[in-house]
Coordinates of C-alpha atoms and ligand atoms in Angstrom, one line a residue:
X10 CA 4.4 -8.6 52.1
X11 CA 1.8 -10.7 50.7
X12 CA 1.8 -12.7 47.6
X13 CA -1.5 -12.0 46.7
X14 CA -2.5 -8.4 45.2
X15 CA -5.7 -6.8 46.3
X16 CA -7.7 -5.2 43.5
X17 CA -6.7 -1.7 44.0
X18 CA -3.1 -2.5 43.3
X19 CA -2.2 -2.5 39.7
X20 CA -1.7 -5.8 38.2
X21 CA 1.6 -4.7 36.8
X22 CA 2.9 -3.2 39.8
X23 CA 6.1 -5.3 40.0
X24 CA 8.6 -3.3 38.7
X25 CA 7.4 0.2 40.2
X26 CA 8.3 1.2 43.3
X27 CA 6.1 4.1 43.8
X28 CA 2.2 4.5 43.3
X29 CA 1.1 6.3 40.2
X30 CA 0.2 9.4 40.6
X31 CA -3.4 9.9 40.9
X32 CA -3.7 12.8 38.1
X33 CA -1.6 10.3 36.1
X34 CA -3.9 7.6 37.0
X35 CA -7.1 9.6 36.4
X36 CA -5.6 10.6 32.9
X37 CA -4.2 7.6 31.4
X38 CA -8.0 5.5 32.3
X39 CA -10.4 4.3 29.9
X40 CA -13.0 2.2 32.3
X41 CA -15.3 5.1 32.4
X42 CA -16.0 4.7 28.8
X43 CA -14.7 1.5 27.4
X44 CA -16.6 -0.5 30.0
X45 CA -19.1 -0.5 27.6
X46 CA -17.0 -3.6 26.2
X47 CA -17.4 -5.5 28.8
X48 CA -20.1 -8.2 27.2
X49 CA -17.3 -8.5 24.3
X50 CA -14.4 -8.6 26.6
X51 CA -16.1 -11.6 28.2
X52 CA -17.1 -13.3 25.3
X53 CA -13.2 -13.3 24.5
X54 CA -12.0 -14.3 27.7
X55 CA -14.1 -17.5 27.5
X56 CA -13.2 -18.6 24.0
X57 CA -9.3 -18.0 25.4
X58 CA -9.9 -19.8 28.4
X59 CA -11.8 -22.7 26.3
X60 CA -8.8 -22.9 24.0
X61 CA -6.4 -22.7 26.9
X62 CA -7.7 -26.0 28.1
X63 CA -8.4 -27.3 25.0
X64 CA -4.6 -27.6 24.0
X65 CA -3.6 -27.9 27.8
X66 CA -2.4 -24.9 29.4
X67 CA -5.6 -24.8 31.5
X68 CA -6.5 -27.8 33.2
X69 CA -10.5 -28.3 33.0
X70 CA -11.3 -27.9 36.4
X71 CA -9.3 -24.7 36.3
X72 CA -11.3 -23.8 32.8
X73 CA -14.7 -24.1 34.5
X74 CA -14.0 -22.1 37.6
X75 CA -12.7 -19.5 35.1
X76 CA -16.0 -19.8 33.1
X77 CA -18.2 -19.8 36.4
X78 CA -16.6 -16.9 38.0
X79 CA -16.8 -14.9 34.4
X80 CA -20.6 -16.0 34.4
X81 CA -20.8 -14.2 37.8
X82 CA -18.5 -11.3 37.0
X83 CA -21.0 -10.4 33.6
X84 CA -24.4 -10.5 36.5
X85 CA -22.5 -8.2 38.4
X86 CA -22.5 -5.6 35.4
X87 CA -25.4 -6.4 34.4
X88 CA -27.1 -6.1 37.7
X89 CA -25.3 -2.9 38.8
X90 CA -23.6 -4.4 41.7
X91 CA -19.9 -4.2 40.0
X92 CA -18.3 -1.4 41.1
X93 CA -15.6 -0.1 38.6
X94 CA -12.3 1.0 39.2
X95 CA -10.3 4.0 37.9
X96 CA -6.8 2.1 39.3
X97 CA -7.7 -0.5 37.8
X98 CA -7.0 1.2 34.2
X99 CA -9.8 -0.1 32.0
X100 CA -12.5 -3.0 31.3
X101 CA -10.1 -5.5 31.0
X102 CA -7.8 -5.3 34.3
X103 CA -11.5 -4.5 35.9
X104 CA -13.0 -7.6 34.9
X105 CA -9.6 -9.7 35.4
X106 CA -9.4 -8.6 39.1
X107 CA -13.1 -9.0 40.1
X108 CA -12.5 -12.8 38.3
X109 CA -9.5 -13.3 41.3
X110 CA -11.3 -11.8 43.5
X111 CA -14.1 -14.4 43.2
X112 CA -12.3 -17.6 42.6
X113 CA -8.7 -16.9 43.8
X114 CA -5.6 -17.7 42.3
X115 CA -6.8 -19.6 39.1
X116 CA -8.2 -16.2 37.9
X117 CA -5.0 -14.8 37.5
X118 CA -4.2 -17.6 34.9
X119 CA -6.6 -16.3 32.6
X120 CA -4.4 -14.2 30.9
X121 CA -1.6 -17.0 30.0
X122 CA -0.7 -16.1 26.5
X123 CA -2.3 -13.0 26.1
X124 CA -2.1 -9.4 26.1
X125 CA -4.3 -6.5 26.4
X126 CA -3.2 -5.5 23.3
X127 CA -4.8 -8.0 21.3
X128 CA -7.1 -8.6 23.7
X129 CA -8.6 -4.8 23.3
X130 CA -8.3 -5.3 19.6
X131 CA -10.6 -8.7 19.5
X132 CA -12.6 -6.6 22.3
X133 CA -13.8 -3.8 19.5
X134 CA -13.5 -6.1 16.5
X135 CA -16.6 -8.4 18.4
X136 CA -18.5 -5.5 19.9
X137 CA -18.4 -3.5 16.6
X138 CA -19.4 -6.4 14.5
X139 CA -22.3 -6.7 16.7
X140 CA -23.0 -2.7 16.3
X141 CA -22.8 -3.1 12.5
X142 CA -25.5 -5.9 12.2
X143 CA -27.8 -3.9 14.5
X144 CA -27.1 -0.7 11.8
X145 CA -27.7 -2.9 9.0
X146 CA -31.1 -3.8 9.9
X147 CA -32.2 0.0 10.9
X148 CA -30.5 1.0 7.2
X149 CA -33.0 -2.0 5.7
X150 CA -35.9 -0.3 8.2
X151 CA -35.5 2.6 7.0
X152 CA -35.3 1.7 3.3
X153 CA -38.9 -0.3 3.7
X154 CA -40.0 2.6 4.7
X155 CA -38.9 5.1 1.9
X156 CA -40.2 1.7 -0.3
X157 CA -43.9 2.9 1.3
X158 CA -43.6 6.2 0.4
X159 CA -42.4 6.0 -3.1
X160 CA -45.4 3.6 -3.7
X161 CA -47.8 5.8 -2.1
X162 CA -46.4 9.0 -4.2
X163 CA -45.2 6.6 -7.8
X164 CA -47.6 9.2 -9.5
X165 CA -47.2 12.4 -7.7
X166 CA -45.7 14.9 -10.1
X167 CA -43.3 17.5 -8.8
X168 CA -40.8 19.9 -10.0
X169 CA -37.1 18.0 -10.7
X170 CA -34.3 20.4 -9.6
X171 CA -30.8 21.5 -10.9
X172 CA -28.9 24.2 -9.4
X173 CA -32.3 24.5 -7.1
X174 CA -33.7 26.1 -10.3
X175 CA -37.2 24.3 -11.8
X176 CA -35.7 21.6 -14.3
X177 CA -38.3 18.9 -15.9
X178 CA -41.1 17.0 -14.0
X179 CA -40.5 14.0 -11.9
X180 CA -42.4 12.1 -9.5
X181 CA -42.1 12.1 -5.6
X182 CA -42.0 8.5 -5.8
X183 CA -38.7 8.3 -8.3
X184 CA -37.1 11.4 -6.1
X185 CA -37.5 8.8 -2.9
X186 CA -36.3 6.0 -5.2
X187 CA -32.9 8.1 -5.6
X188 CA -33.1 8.4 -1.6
X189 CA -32.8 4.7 -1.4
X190 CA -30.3 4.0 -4.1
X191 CA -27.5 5.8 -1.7
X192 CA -28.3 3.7 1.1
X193 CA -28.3 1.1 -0.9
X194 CA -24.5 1.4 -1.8
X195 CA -24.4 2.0 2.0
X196 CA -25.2 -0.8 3.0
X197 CA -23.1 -2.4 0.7
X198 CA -20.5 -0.7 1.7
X199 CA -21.1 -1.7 5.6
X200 CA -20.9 -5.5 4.5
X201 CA -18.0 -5.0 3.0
X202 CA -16.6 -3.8 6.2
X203 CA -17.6 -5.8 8.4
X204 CA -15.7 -8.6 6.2
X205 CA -12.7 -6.9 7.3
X206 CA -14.2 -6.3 11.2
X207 CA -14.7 -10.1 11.4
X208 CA -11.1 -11.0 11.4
X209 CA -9.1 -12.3 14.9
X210 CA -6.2 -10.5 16.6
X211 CA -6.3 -12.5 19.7
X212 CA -3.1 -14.4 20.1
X213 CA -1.1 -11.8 18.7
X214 CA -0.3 -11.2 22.0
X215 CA 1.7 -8.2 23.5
X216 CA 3.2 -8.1 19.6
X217 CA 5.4 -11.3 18.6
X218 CA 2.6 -13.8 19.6
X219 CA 3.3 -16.2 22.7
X220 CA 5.3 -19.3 23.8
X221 CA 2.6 -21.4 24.6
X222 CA 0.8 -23.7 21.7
X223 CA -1.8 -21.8 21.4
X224 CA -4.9 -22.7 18.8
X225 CA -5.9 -19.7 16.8
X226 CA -8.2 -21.0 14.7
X227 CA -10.0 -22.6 17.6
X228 CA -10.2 -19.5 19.1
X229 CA -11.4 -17.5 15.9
X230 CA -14.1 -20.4 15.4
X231 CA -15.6 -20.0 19.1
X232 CA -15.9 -16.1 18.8
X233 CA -17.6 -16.8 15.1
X234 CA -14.2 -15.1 13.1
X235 CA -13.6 -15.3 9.7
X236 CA -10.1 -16.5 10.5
X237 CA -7.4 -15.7 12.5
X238 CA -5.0 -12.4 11.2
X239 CA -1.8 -13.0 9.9
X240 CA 0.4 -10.8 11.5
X241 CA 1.1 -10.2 15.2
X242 CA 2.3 -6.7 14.8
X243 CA -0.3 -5.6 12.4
X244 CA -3.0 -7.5 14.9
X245 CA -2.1 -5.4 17.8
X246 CA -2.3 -1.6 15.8
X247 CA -4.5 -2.0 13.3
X248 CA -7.6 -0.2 13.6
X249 CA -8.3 0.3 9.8
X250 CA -11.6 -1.7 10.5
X251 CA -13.0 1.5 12.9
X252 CA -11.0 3.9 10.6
X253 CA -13.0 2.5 7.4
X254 CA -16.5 2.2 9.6
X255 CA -16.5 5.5 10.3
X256 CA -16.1 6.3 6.3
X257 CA -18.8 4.3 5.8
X258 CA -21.0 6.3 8.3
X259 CA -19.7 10.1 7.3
X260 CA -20.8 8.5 4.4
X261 CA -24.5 7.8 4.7
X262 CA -24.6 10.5 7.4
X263 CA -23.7 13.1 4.2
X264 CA -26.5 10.8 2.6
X265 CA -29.1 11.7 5.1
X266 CA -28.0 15.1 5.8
X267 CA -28.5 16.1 1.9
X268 CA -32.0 14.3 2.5
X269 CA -32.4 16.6 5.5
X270 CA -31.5 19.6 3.6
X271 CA -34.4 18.9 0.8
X272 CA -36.9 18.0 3.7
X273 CA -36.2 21.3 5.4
X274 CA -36.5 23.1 2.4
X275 CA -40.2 21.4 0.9
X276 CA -41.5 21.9 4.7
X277 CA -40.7 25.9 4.3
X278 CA -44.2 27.7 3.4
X279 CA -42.2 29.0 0.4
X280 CA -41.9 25.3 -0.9
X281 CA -45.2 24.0 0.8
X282 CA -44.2 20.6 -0.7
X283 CA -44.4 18.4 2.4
X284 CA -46.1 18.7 6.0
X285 CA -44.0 16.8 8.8
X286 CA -45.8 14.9 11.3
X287 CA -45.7 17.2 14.5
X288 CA -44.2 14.3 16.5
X289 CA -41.0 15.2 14.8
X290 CA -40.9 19.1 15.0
X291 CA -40.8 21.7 17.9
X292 CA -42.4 25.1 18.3
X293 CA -40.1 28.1 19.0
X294 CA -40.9 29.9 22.7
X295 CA -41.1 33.4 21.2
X296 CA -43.1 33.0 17.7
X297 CA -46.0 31.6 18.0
X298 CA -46.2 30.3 14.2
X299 CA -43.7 28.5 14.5
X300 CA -43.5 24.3 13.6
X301 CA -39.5 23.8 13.3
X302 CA -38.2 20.8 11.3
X303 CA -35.3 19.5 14.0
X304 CA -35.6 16.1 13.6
X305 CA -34.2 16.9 9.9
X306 CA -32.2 20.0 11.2
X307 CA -30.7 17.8 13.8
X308 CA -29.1 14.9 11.5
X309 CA -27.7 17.6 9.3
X310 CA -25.7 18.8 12.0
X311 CA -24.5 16.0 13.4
X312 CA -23.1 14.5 10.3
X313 CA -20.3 17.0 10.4
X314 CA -19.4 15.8 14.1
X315 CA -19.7 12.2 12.4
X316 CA -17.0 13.1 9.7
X317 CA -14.8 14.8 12.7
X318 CA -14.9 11.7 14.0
X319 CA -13.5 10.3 10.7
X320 CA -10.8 12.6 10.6
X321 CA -9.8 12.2 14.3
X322 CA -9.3 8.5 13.7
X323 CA -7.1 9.3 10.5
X324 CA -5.2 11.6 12.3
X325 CA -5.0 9.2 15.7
X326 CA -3.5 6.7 13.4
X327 CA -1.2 8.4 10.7
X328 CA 2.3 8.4 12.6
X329 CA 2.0 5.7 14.8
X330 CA 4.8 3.6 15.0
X331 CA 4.3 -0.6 14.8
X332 CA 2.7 -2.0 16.8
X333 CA 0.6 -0.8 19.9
X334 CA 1.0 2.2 21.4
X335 CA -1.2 4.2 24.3
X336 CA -2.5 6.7 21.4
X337 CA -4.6 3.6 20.7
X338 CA -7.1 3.9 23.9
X339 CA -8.4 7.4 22.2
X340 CA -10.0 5.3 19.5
X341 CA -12.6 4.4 21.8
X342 CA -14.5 7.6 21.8
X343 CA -14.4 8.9 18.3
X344 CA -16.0 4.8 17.0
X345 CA -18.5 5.0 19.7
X346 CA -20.0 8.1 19.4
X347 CA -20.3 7.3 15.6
X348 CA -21.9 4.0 16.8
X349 CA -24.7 6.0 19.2
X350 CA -25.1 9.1 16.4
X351 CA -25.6 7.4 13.5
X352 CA -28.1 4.6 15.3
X353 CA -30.0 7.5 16.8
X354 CA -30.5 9.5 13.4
X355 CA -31.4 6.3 11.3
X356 CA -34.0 5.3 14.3
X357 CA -35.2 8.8 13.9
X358 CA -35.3 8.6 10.1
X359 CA -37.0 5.3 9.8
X360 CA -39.8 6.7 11.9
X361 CA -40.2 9.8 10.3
X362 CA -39.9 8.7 6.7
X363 CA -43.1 6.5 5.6
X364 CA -45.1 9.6 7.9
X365 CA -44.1 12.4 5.2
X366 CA -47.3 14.0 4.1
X367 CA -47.4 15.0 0.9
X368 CA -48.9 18.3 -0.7
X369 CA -49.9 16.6 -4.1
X370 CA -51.6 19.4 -5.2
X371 CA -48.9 22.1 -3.9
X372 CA -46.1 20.1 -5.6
X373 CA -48.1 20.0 -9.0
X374 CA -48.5 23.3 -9.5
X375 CA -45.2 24.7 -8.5
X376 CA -44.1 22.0 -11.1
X377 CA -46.6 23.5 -13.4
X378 CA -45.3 27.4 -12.8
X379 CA -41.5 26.7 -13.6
X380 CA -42.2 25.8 -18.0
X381 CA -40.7 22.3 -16.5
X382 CA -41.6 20.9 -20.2
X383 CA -39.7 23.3 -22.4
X384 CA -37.5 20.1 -22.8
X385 CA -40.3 18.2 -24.0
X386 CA -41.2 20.6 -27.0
X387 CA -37.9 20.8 -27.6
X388 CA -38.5 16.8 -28.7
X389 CA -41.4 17.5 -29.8
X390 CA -40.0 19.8 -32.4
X391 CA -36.9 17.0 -32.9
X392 CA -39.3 14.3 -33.4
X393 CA -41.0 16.9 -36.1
X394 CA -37.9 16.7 -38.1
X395 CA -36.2 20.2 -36.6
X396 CA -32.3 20.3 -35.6
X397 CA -32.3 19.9 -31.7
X398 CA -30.1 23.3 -31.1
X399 CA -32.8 25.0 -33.6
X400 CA -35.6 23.1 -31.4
X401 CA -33.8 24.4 -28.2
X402 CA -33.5 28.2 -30.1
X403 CA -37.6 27.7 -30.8
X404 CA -38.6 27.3 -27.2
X405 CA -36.4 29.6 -25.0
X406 CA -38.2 32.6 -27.3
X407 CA -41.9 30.5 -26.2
X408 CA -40.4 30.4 -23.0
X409 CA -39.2 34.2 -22.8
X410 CA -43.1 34.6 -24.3
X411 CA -44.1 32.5 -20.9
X412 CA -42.4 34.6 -18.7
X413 CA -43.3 37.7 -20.0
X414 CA -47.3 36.8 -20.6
X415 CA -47.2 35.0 -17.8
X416 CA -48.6 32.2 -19.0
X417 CA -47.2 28.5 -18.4
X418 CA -46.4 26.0 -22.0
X419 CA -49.4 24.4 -21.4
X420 CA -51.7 27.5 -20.7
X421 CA -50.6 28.8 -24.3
X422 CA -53.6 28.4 -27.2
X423 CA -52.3 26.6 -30.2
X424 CA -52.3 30.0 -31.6
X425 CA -49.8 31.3 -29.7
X426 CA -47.6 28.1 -30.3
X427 CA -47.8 28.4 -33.4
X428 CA -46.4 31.8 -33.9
X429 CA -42.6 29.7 -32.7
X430 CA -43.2 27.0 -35.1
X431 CA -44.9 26.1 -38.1
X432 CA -44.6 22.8 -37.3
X433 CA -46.5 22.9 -34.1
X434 CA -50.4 21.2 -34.2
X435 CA -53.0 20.1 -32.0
X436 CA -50.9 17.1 -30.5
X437 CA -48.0 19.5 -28.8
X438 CA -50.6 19.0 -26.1
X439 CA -50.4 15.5 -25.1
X440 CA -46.2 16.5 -24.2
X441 CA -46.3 19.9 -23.1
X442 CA -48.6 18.4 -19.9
X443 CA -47.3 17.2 -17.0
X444 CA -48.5 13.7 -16.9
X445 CA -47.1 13.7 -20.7
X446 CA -43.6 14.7 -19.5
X447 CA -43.3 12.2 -16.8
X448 CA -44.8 9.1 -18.9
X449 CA -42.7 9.6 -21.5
X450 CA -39.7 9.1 -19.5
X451 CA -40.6 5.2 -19.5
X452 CA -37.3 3.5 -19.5
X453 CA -35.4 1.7 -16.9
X454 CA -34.4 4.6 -14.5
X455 CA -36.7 7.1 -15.7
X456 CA -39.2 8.8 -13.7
X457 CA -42.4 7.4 -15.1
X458 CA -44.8 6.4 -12.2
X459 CA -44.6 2.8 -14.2
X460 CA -40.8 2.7 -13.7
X461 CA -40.8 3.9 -10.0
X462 CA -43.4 1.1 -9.4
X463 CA -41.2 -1.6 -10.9
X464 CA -38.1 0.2 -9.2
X465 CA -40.0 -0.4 -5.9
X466 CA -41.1 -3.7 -6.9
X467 CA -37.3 -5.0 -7.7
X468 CA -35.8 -3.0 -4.5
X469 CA -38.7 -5.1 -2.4
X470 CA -37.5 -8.5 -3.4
X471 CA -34.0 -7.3 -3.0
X472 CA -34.7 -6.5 0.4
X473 CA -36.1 -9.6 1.2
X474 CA -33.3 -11.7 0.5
X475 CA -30.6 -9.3 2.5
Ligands
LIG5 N1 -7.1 0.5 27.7 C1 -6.2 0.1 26.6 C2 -6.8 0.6 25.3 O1 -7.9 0.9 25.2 C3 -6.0 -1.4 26.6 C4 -4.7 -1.8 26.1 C5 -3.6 -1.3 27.0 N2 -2.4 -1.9 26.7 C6 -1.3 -1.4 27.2 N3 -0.2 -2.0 26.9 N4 -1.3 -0.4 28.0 O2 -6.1 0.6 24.3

């Protein structure tokens, strides 16, 4: 029997004496979709190495054949000539036996005082942090562009909503501002993850941490690490970091897919608020008429599989016993399909969101139809001196008038005011119109166009210093 193991025998081998059974082996494997890792997992292996020889576990020749062959393992990959192995388990044992293959015995050194269960957890920790600054800049993508639209449309008046019932004016601009303030605390939120992403396992080990005089913080410096963790068996299971990433992203996924629900619903001919570019809709093969909006139908329906994912990771964790146990490896799928959903509907969003077209005209007048300034006679009548419940009485009987006349506040003569109000004159004009209702909402947060522009004004010098 030879000493030396050929790649399609398992590097733990030693104590089994039969081979594992190849249902078994075909179940328990995670190369097919944690060899996406692989940059990451290299990226580890040389900072470990480098430290290895740094405090003399690894001589330096023995360091630089290590980095060399890992140089030549990561061209492989990347030029499709490495072939992976389903024996060989996962990414990690993959990568470790093509090292040996290439430079012989001192590729089997590598893994001095290490573990694949720390090793997997630095593995994730480094590729996810990587993911997170790539989503950070598509969430400050897209927020430009929502900035570009609510510029465009700081004057645009449209109906305000509650209970999907006609409330007061507000402009398009300040309804796109409100758009951006949730991904706003996203993103906030997503840097205040990845504080807790950018901390090192590696050299937790198995569990207990390792013999040899291993240099953390060397280690944690290399791979650009906060610092190193503090615990070997918390190192080795926790995956709070994933758990509380995917939170993040069930959470602007809910953002988007209540954005969705509103585009959907202006782009219906009963709305007839927005037009969406036809780049991001699709006809139907039966009715003719037909211009879907899937690009917004689409990201609503994946947020649910987003917040599955969520609850999957929850429920993968919750009874695990300390510290790493096999239940770990079906973390992998859940975090990256998050990874790939969300990325996809943010790329989809920031295209699709500065090329909204906007039915001005449409909006206005639906705004106009709904006595969306019954409020502001109602102030009107305060400002006159009248009780606000009395002013409130007044205007539903003027509204009831509206409805019944079919006429619209503004469309009434001062005549017909009157009749409501003694106190009613020529000036309930300059309130009851639309432009009147908006303007006069001029405080910080309010709807007048002046306030969205210095909303947008403030959220572009924030972005420029993220
Ligand atoms: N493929 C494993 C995972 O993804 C790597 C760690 C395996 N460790 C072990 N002791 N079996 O979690």
């Amino acid at each position: 029997m030879s000493n030396e193991k050929q790649t399609t025998e398992k590097p733990w081998g030693g104590r089994f004496s039969e081979p594992t059974d190849a249902f078994v082996e075909r179940f328990t494997a995670s190369v097919d979709f944690d060899q996406r890792l692989y940059y990451h997992d290299i990226q580890g292996s040389i900072a470990h190495a480098t430290m290895l020889a740094k405090v003399g576990v690894l001589t330096e020749q023995e360091r630089d054949t290590i980095l060399q062959g890992l140089k030549e393992v990561q061209d492989d990959i990347e030029q499709g000539r490495f072939e992976w192995s389903v024996t060989l388990e996962d990414v990690h044992m993959n990568i470790e036996a093509r090292l040996t293959d290439k430079i012989g015995i001192t590729g089997k050194k590598l893994h001095t005082g290490r573990s694949r269960n720390d090793q997997v957890a630095t593995d994730i920790r480094l590729y996810l942090r990587d993911e997170i600054d790539i989503i950070a800049s598509e969430i400050t993508r897209l927020q430009q562009g929502m900035l570009a639209l609510a510029e465009r449309e700081a004057g645009t008046i449209m109906p305000g909503f509650t209970h999907l019932q006609t409330a007061q004016p507000v402009t398009f601009g300040h309804h796109i501002m409100a758009w951006f303030e949730m991904l706003s605390r996203d993103y906030e939120r997503l840097m205040d993850c990845r504080k807790r992403v950018n901390i090192m396992p590696l050299g937790a080990a198995a569990l207990a941490g390792t013999t040899y005089p291993i240099d953390r913080h060397l280690t944690a410096e290399l791979l650009g690490f906060e610092r190193p963790t503090n615990n070997s068996l918390d190192s080795v299971s926790d995956r709070d970091f994933a758990i509380e990433f995917c939170a993040f992203a069930s959470l602007v996924m809910s953002h988007l897919s209540r954005s969705s629900e509103e585009l959907i619903l202006w782009a219906s001919a009963q709305f007839n608020f927005i037009d969406l570019p036809d780049r991001f809709c699709t006809g139907s093969s039966i009715m003719p008429q037909k211009k879907n909006p899937d690009v917004p139908e689409l990201v609503r329906g994946k947020s649910g599989r987003v917040t599955g994912h969520l609850i999957s990771l929850l429920m993968l964790m919750k009874s695990q016993p300390l510290a790493y146990n096999k239940d770990n490896q079906e973390d992998k799928e859940p975090l990256f399909d998050v990874i790939d959903t969300l990325k996809g509907c943010l790329k989809a969003y920031g295209d699709m969101v500065p090329a909204i077209q906007v039915k001005a005209a449409s909006m206005e007048e639906a705004a106009r139809r709904g006595f969306s300034t019954a409020t502001d006679l109602a102030d009107y009548l305060v400002v006159k001196g009248m009780p606000f419940r009395d002013a409130h009485e007044v205007v539903g009987k003027a509204v009831a008038y509206g409805v019944e006349s079919e006429k619209d506040l503004s469309e009434m003569s001062l005549g017909e005011l009157a009749n409501f109000s003694e106190v009613i004159t020529e000036d309930v004009f300059d309130v009851l119109t639309l432009e009147g209702s908006v303007n006069a909402r001029d405080h910080i947060g309010g709807t007048a166009p002046a306030q969205v522009r210095k909303a947008v004004a403030a959220a572009k010098e924030m972005l420029a210093v993220r």
